[in-house]
Coordinates of C-alpha atoms in Angstrom, one line a residue:
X1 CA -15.0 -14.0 16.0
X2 CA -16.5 -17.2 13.9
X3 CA -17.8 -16.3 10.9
X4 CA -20.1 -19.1 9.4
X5 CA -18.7 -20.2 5.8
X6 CA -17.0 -23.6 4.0
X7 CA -12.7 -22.6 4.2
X8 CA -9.4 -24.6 5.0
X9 CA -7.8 -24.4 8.0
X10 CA -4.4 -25.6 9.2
X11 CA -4.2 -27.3 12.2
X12 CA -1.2 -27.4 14.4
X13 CA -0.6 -30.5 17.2
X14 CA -0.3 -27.9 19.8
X15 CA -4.1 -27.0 19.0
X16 CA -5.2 -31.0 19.8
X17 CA -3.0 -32.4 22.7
X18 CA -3.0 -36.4 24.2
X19 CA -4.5 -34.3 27.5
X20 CA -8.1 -33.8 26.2
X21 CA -8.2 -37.2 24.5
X22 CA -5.8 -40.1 23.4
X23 CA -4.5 -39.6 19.6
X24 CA -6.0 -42.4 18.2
X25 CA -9.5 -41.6 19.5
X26 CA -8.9 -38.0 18.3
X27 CA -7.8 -39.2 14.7
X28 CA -11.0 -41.6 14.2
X29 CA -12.9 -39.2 15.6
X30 CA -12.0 -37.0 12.5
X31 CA -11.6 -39.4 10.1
X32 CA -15.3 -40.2 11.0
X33 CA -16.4 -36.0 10.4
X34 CA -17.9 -36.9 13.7
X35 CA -19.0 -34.0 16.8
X36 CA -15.9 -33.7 19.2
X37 CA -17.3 -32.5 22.3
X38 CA -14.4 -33.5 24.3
X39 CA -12.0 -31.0 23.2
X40 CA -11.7 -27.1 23.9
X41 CA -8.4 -26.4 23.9
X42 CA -7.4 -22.8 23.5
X43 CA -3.8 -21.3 22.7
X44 CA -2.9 -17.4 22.2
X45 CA -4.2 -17.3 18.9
X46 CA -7.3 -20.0 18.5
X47 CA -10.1 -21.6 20.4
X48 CA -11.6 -25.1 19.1
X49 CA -14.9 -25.1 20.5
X50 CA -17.2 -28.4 21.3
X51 CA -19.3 -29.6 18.7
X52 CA -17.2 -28.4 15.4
X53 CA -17.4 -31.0 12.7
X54 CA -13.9 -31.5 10.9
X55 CA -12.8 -33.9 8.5
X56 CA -9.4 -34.8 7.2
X57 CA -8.2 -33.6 4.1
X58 CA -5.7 -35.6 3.7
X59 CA -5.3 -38.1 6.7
X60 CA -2.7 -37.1 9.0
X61 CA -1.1 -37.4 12.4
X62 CA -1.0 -35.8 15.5
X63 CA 2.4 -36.6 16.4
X64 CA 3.3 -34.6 13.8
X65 CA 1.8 -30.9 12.2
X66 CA 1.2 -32.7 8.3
X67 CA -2.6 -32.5 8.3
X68 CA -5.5 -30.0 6.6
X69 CA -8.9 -30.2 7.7
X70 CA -12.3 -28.8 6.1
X71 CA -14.7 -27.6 8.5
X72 CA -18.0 -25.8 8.6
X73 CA -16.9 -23.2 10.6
X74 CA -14.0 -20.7 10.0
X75 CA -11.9 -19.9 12.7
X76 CA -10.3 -15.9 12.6
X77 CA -6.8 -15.9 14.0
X78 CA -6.3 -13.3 16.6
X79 CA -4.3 -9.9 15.3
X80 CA -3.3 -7.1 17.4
X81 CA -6.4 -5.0 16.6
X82 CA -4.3 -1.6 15.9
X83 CA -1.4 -3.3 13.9
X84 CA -4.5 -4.7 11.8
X85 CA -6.0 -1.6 10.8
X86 CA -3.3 -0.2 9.9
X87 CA -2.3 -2.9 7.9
X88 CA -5.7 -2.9 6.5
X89 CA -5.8 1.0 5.9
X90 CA -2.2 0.7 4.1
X91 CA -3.5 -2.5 1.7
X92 CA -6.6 -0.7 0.6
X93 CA -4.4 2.7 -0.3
X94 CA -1.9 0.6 -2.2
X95 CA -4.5 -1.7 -4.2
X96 CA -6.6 1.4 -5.1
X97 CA -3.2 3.6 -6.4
X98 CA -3.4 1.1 -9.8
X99 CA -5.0 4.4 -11.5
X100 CA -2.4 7.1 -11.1
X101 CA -0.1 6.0 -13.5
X102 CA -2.4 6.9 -16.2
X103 CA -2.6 10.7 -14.9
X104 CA 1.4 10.6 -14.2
X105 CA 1.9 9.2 -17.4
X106 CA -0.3 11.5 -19.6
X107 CA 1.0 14.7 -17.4
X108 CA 4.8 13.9 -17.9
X109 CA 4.2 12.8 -22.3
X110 CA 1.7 16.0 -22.6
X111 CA 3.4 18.6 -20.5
X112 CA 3.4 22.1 -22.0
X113 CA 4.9 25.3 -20.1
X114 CA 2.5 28.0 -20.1
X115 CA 4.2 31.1 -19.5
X116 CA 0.4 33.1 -18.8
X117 CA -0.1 30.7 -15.4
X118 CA -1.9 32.3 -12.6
X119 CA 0.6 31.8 -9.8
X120 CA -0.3 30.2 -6.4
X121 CA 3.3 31.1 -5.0
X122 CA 5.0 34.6 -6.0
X123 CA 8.0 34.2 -8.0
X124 CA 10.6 35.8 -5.4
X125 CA 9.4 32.8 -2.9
X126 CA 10.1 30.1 -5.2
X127 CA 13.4 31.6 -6.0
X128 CA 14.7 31.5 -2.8
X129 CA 13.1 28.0 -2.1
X130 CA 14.8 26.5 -5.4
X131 CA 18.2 28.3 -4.4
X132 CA 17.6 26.3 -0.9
X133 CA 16.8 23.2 -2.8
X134 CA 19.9 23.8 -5.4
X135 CA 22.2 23.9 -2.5
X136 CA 22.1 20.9 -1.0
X137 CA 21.9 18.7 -4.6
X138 CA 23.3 17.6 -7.0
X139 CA 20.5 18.7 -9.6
X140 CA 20.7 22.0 -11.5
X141 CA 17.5 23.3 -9.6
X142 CA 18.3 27.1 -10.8
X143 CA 15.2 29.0 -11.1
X144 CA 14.4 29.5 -14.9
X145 CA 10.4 30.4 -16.0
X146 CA 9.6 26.9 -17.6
X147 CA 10.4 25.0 -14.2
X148 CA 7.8 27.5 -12.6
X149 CA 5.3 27.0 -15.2
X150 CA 5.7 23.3 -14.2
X151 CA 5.5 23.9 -10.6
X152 CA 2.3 26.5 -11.4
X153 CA 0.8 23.9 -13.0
X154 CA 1.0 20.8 -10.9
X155 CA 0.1 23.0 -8.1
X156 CA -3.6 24.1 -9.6
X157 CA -4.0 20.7 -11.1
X158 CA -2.2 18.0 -9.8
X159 CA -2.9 18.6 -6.1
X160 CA -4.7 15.3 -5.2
X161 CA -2.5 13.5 -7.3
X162 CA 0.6 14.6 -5.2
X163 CA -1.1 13.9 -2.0
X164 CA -1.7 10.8 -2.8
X165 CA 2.1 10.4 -3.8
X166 CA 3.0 11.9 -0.5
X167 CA 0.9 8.7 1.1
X168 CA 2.5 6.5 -0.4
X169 CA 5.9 7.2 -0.6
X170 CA 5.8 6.5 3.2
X171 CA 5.6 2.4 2.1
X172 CA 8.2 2.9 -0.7
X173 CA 11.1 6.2 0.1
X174 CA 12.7 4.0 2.9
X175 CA 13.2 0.4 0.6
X176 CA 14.4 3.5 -2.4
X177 CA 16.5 5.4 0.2
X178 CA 18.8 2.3 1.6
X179 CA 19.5 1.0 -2.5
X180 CA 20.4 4.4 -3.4
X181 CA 22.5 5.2 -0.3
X182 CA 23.9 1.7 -1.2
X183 CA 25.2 2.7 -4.2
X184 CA 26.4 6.0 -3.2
X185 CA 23.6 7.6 -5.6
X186 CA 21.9 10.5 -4.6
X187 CA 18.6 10.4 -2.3
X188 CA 16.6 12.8 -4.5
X189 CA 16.3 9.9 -7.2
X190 CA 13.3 8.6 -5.2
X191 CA 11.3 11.1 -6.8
X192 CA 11.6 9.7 -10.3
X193 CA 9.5 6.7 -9.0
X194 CA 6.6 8.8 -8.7
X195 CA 7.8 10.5 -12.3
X196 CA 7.9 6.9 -13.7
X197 CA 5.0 5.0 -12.4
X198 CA 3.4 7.0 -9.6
X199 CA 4.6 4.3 -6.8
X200 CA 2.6 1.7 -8.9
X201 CA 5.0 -1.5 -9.0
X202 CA 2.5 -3.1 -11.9
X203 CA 2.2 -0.1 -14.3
X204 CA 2.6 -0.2 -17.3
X205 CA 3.6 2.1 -20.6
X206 CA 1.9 1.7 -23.6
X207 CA 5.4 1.0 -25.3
X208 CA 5.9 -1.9 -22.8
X209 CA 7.9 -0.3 -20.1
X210 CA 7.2 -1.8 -16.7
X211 CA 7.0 -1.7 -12.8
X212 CA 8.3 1.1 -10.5
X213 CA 11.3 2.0 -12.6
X214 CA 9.6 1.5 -15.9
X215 CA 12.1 -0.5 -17.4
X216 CA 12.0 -1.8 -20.9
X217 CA 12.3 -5.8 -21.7
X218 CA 15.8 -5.1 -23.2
X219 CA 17.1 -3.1 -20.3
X220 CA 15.5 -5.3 -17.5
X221 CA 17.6 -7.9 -18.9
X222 CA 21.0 -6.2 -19.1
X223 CA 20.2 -6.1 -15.7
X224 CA 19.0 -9.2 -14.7
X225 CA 15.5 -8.9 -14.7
X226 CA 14.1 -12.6 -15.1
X227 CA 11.0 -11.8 -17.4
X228 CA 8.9 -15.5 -18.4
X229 CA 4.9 -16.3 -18.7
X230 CA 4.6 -15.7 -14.8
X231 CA 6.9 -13.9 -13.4
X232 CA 8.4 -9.9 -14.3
X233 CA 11.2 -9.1 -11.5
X234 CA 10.5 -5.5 -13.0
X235 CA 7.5 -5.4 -11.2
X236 CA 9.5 -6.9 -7.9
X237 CA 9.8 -3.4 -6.0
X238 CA 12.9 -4.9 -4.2
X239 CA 14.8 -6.5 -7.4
X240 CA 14.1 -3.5 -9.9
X241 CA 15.2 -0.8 -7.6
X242 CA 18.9 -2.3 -7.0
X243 CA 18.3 -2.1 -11.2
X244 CA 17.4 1.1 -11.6
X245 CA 20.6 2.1 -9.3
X246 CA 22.9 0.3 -11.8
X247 CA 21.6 2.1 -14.4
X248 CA 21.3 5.2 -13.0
X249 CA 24.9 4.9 -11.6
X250 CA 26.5 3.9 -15.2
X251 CA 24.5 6.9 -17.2
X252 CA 25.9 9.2 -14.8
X253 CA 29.8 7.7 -15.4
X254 CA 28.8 8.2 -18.9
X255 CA 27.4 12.2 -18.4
X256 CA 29.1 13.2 -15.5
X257 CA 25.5 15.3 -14.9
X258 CA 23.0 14.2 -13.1
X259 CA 20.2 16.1 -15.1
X260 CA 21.6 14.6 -18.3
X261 CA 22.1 10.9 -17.1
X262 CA 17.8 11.4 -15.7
X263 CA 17.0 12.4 -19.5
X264 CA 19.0 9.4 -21.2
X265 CA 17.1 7.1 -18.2
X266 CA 14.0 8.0 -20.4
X267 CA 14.8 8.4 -23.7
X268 CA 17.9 6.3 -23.8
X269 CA 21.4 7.7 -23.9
X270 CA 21.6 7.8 -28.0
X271 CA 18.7 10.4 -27.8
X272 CA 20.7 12.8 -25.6
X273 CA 23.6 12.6 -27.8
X274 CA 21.9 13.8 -30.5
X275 CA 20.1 16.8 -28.6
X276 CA 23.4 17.7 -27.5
X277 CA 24.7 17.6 -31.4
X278 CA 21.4 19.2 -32.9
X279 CA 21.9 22.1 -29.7
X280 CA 25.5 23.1 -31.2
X281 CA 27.3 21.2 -28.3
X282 CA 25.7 22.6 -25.1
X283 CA 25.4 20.5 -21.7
X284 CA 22.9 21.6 -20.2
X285 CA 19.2 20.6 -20.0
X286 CA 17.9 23.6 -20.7
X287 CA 19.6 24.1 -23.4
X288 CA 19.4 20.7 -25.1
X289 CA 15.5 20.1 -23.6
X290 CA 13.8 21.8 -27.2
X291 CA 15.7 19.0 -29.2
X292 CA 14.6 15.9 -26.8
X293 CA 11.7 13.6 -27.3
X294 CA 8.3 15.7 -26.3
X295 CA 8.1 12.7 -23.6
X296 CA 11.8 13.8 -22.2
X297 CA 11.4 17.3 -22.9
X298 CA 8.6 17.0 -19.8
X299 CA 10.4 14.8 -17.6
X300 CA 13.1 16.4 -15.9
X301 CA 10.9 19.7 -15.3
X302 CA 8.1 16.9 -14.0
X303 CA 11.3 15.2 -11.5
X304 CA 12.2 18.5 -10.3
X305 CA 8.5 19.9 -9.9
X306 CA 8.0 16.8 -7.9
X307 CA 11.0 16.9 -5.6
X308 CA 10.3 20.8 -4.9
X309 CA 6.6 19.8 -3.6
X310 CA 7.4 17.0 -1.5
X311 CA 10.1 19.6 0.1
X312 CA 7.7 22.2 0.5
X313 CA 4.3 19.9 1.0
X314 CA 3.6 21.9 4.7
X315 CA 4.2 25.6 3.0
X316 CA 1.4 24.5 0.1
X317 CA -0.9 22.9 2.4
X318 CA -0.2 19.4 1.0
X319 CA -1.7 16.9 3.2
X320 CA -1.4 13.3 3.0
X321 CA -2.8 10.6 5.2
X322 CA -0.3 9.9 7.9
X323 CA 0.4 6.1 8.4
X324 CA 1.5 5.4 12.0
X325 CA 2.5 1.9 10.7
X326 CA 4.6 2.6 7.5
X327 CA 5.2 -1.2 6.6
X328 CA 4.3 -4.5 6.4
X329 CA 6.1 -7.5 9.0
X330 CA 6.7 -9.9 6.2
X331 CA 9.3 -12.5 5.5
X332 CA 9.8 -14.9 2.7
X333 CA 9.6 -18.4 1.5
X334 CA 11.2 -20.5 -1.2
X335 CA 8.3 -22.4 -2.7
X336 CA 8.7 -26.0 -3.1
X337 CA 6.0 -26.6 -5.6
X338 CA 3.8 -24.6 -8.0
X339 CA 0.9 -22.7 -6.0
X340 CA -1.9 -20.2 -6.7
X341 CA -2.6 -17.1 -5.0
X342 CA -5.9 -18.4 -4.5
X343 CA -4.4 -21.4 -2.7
X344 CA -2.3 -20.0 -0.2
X345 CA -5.2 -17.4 0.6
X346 CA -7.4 -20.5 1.9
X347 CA -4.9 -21.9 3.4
X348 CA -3.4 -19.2 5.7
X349 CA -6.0 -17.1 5.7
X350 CA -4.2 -14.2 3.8
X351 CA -6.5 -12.2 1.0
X352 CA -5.7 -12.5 -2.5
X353 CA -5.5 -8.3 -2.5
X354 CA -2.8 -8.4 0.2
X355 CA -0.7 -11.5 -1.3
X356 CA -0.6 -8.9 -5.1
X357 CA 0.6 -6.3 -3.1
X358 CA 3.2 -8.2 -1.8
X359 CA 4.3 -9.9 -4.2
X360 CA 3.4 -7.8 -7.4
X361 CA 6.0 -9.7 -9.7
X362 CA 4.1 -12.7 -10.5
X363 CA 1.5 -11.7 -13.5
X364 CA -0.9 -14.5 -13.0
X365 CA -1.1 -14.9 -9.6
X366 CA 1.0 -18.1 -9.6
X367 CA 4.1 -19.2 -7.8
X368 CA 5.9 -21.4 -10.3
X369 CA 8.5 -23.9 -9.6
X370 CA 11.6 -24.1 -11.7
X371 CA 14.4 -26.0 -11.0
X372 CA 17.1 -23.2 -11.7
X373 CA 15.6 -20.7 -10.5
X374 CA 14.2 -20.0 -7.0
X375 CA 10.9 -18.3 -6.5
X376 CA 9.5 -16.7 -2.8
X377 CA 6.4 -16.3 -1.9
X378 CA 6.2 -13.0 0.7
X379 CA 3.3 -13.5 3.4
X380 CA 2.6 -11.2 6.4
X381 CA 4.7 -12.3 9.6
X382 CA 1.8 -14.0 11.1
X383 CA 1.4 -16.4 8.4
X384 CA 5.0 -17.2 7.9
X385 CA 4.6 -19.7 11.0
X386 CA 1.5 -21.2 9.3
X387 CA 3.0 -22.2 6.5
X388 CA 6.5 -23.5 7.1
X389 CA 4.5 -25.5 10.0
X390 CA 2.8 -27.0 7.6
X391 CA 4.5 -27.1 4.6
X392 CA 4.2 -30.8 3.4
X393 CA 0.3 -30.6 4.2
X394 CA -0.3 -27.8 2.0
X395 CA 1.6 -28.7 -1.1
X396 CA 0.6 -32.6 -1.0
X397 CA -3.2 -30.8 -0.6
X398 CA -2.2 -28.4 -3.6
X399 CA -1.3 -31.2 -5.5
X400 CA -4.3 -33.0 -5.4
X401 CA -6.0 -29.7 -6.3
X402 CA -4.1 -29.6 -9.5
X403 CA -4.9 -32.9 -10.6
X404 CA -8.6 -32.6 -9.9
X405 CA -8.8 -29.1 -11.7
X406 CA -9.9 -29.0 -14.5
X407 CA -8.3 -25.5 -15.6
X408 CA -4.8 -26.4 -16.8
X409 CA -2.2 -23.9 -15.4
X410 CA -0.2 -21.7 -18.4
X411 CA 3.1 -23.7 -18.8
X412 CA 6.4 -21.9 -18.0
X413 CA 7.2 -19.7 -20.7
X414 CA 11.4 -18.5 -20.8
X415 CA 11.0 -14.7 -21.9
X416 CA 13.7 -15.7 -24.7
X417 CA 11.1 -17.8 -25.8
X418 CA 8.7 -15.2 -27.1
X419 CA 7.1 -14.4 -30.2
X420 CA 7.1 -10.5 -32.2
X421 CA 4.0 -11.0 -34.4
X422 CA 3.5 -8.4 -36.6
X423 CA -0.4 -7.3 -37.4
X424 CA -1.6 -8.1 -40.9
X425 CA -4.8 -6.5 -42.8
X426 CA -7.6 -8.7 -41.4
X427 CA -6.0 -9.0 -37.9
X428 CA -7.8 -8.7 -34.7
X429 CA -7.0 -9.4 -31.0
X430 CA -9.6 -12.2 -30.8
X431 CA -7.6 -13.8 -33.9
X432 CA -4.7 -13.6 -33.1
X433 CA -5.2 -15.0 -29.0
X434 CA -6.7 -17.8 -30.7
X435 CA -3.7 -18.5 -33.0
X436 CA -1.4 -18.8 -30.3
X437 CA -3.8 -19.9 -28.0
X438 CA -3.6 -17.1 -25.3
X439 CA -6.2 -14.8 -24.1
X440 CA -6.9 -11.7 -25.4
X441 CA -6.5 -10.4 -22.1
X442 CA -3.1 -11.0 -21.6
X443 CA -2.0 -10.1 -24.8
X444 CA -3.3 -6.2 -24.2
X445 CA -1.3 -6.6 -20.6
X446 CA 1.6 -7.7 -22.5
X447 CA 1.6 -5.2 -24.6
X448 CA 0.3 -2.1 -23.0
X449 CA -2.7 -2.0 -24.7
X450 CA -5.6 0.0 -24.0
X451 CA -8.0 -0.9 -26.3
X452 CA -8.6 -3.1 -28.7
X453 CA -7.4 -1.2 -31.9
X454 CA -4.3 -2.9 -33.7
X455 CA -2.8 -0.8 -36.7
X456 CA -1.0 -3.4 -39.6
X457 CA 2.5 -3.6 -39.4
X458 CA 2.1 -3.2 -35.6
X459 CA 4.7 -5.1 -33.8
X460 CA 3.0 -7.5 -30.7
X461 CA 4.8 -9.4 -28.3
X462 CA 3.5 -13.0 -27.3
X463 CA 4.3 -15.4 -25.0
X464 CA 2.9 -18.8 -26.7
X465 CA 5.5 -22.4 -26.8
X466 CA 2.5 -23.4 -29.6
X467 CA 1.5 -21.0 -31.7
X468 CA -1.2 -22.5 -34.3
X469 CA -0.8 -20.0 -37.7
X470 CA -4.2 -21.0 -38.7
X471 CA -7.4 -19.4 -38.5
X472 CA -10.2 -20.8 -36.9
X473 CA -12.3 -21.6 -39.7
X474 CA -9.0 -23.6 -41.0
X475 CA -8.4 -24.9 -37.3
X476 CA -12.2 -27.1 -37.3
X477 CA -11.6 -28.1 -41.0
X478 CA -8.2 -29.8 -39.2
X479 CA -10.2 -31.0 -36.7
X480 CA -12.9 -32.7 -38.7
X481 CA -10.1 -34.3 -41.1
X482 CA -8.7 -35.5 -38.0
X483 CA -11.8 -37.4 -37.1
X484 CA -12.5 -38.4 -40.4
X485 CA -8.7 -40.1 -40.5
X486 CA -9.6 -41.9 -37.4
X487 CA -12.8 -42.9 -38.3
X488 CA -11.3 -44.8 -41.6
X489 CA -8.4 -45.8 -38.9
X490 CA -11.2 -47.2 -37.0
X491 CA -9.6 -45.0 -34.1
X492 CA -11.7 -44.1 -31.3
X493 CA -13.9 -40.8 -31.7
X494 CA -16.2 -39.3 -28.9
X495 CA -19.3 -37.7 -29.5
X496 CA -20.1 -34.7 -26.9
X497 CA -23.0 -35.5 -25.1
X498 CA -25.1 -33.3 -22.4
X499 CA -23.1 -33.1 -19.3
X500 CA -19.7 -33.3 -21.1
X501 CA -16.6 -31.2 -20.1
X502 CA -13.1 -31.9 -21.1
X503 CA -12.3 -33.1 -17.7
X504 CA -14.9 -35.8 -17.7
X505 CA -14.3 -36.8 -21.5
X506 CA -10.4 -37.8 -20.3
X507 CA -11.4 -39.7 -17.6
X508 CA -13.6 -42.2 -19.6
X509 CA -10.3 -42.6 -21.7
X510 CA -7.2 -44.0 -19.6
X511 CA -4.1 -42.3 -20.8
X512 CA -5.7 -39.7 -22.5
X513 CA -5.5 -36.2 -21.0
X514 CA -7.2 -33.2 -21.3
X515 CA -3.9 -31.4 -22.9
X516 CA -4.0 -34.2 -25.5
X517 CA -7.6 -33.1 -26.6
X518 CA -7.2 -29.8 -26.7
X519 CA -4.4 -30.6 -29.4
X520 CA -5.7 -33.5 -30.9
X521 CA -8.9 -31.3 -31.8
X522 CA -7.7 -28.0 -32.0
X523 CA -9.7 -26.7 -28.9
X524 CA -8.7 -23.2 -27.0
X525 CA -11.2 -22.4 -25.0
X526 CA -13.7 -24.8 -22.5
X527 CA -16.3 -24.9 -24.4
X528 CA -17.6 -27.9 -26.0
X529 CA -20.8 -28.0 -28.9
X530 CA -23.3 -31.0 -28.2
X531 CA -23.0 -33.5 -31.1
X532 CA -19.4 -32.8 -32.0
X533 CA -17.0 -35.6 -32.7
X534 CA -13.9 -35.7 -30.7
X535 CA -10.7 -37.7 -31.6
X536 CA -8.7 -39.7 -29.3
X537 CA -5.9 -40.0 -30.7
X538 CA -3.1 -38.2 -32.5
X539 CA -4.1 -38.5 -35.9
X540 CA -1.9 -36.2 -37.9
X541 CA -0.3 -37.3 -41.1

């Protein structure tokens, strides 16, 4: 149950009581990092054992729960061992799904009907299993031979890919079901989840659509979809569901048929208006499908492909993995202070994996804190207690992380805030990161991009409070007039020795922050060049 390793471990009173040994002794004897072989106290879900070497971080008391301690050993909090597993198995399936919205995505934009398909269920069958189907919905499920093609096809090809849909819809269907039974919607919507993003709550489109629903920036926020530098509610399963019912819900008022208001959810209602213009006035999507986008023209076929397979999984031998445990015990927590991923997965002994899964709308893996608006942090029911327990230990202890870190945190960035760049001749991802002094990495995340090709005139969306329209080249000529300036000011200037960093440059220099280097000197990344001249002060004209 101990697993040797260096980790951070909260400590309850209950765990240390005044009947092994008084408080004060207890608290010197921990202040000291001495052995403690007096205690051996054991409660339902931990055991302190005699001779474990602790040490306060910071110094607390034991008349009340606000202390952390270090300690050599790392103590595994008792689970029941069935519950764990599946919780374990159910992580690992959802972490690993990240890929299927590529295959979803490239099935639904390049789906052609092939009338010459070998057919794995004769045609009378599926007519009768469509009339079944057509009778209890809503949809226009009518048999037609393009919807069998479909059917054909994603039976011969897509086979894996639906059983893995089948898997995990078990974790999502119920959370879809209640929303759309909330707003009196129909049930079979669920399906367009898979259509849209295969059950993956971070996909993204390559035109910038996001999360479960795939909404676009625009539409997100016409529904209240906060969208800043940390956190996309599109990607908040929860949030962008209740969305996607509004929108659903007010395309329908607008078609008054469901297979209509399904195509203007993809293409956007102005796009069905003209298919039903260009098709002489007709209603139906069949009728209008050959004047739809080629993405749209595949997308109801794909919904109603779907939906017939998950009816008709057992009859096509469609076997997914059965969870016993279909969710997660969670609850929530309004933070109280910025905090990393990374932070709360020392400090209640949740893994990073598990903490993205369950809270999939924060991009960097950072809780921020914003006055206005309140932020939750979702832990696993057994870490809840933990936490709130210890609350004012674990943000006073993340404070002092933050100031000792050298890696500044990405400053709050309002979505309205953003910046379109548009790609010039010349342009390149590296370039342009380092003009507004973001990452290259984020910018392809923002953007959808899967590669590193930009094509001029492309349009790019950046989330960057300083953008610097310079070029590098340009950015060390400003940097070396700078230091010339306060050279003749007779301003300070430091030259980077071996050993240097940032961090240890701002702490020879009181009032003088690593922030305040970076802009004085036009610095982006870490990295510092032995010899260079550094100035320490703001020394623009």
């Amino acid at each position: 149950m101990i697993k040797k390793s260096i980790t951070y471990l909260s400590i309850f009173c209950a765990f240390i009581s005044h009947n092994s040994i008084t408080a004060q002794a207890d608290s010197t004897a921990i202040a000291a990092g001495q052995n403690i072989d007096t205690i051996q106290k054991t409660t339902s879900q931990i055991t302190l054992k005699k001779d474990t070497i602790i040490t306060v971080l910071p110094a607390g008391t034991f008349d009340k729960p606000d202390f952390i301690v270090k300690t050599e050993e790392k103590f595994n909090l008792l689970d029941h061992p069935l519950a764990a597993k599946y919780d374990s198995l159910w992580l690992k399936e959802m972490h690993d799904s990240a890929s299927l919205f590529d295959e979803m995505y490239d099935e639904v934009s390049n789906l052609e009907i092939d009338d010459s398909f070998l057919a794995t269920v004769d045609t009378e069958t599926l007519k009768i299993r469509l009339e079944k189907l057509n009778q209890k919905s809503p949809f226009n499920i009518e048999y037609n031979p393009s919807l069998e093609s479909v059917i054909q096809s994603f039976l011969k090809r897509k086979r894996g890919l639906m059983e893995r849909m089948l898997t995990l819809s078990q974790f999502y269907f119920p959370l879809f079901e209640q929303e759309l039974s909330n707003y009196d919607i129909p049930l079979e919507l669920k399906y367009l989840a898979i259509v849209e993003s295969a059950l993956n709550p971070r996909a993204k489109s390559r035109v910038g659509a996001t999360g479960l629903w795939q909404f676009m920036y625009p539409t997100g926020k016409m529904y209240d979809l906060d969208v800043s530098s940390y956190v996309d509610e599109r990607s908040d399963p929860i949030a962008s569901t209740k969305a996607a019912c509004q929108y659903l819900s007010k395309l329908y008022q607008i078609f008054g048929d469901w297979d209509l208001a399904l195509a203007a959810y993809n293409s956007g209602p102005g796009n069905v208006n003209k298919a039903i213009r260009r098709s002489g006035g007709y209603r139906n999507y069949w009728n209008i499908r050959t004047h739809l986008p080629r993405e749209t023209a595949g997308y109801v076929p794909a919904f109603l492909a779907t939906m017939y397979l998950f009816e008709y999984a057992d009859e096509h031998g469609l076997k997914p993995k059965n969870a016993e445990r279909p969710y997660f015990e969670t609850d929530t927590i309004e933070v109280k202070q910025m905090i990393t991923f990374k932070q709360v997965s020392e400090l209640v002994d949740v893994t990073v994996e598990e903490l993205e899964v369950l809270n999939p709308s924060f991009k960097l893996n950072i809780i921020p804190f914003v006055e206005e608006k309140k932020y939750a942090l979702r832990l696993p029911l057994k870490a809840v207690g933990k936490f709130v327990t210890n609350e004012d230990a674990i943000y006073a202890y993340v404070e002092k992380e933050i100031k000792v870190e050298e890696k500044v945190l990405p400053k709050f960035v309002k979505a309205q805030d953003q910046i379109r760049y548009r790609v010039k001749s010349g342009d390149f991802l590296g370039k342009i990161a380092e003009q507004h002094r973001v990452r290259v990495s984020d910018l392809k995340r923002w953007n959808g991009l899967r590669s590193n090709n930009l094509k001029i005139g492309q349009r790019l969306t950046i989330y960057s409070k300083n953008p610097v329209n310079t070029s590098s080249s340009k950015t060390n000529s400003v940097t070396k007039s700078n230091a010339n300036k306060a050279i003749a000011s007779s301003s300070k200037v430091h030259t980077v020795k071996e050993g240097d960093s940032l961090w240890t440059i701002s702490k020879k220099y009181p009032g003088i922050s690593i922030e305040n280097l970076r802009k004085w000197n036009g610095i982006s990344g870490k990295n510092l060049k032995l010899g260079a001249k550094l100035v320490l002060c703001d020394c623009q004209p």
